[in-house]
């Protein structure tokens, strides 16, 4: 993983003028370096989608699986303008498959000592977010966890910027209500 991140950092520095559509065309042509740039563009979105569906400890491995599937099946993409939606679909399907294959896990008792209080609070909030409707869950995680702007979310997912704004607004309102913070 560190190696991929180093490659991503190199490409961000050495090729700032390459457009996303140019990167997608290059990936379709078999350019491995372009795939690294594609990874850099969509990794946060994929991470957020997976984080909303599977245990945190499985997210990185599943994200790697998503990009491996994408790499091996990129020639099958019909609409290159919708690569973000295609990657999101792969992530959702991979998370669903993973959950089907995962054995039932035993929950630990709530009063078990250990762990940082801030981590417990974060996990509790993530659990609430996971129960939100999909449109709100994905956009909230992309914004709150991955730090993506509304414009970035719209670009990566293919949603209209207005839809992203509405999903973020409604999702935050619903999250506040579920956390008892709505006044």
Coordinates of N, CA and C in Angstrom, one line a residue, residues 20 27 40 93 105-106 113 120 126 136 156 174:
X20 N -8.8 14.3 -16.1 CA -9.3 13.0 -15.7 C -9.8 12.3 -16.9
X27 N -5.9 4.9 -19.4 CA -6.1 3.6 -18.8 C -6.8 2.6 -19.8
X40 N -5.5 7.4 -7.6 CA -5.4 8.6 -6.8 C -6.7 9.5 -6.8
X93 N -20.8 -3.7 -4.6 CA -21.0 -5.2 -4.9 C -19.9 -6.0 -4.1
X105 N -19.8 -12.7 13.6 CA -18.9 -12.3 14.6 C -19.6 -12.1 15.9
X106 N -19.0 -12.4 16.9 CA -19.5 -12.2 18.3 C -19.2 -10.8 18.7
X113 N -13.3 -3.1 29.3 CA -12.4 -2.0 29.4 C -11.4 -1.9 28.2
X120 N -14.1 5.2 20.6 CA -15.4 4.6 20.8 C -16.5 5.5 20.3
X126 N -20.0 6.4 13.4 CA -20.0 5.6 12.2 C -21.1 4.6 12.1
X136 N -27.3 9.4 1.4 CA -26.8 10.2 2.5 C -25.5 9.7 3.0
X156 N -16.6 12.8 -8.9 CA -16.2 11.4 -8.8 C -17.4 10.4 -8.9
X174 N -30.3 14.5 9.3 CA -30.8 13.2 9.8 C -29.8 12.7 10.8

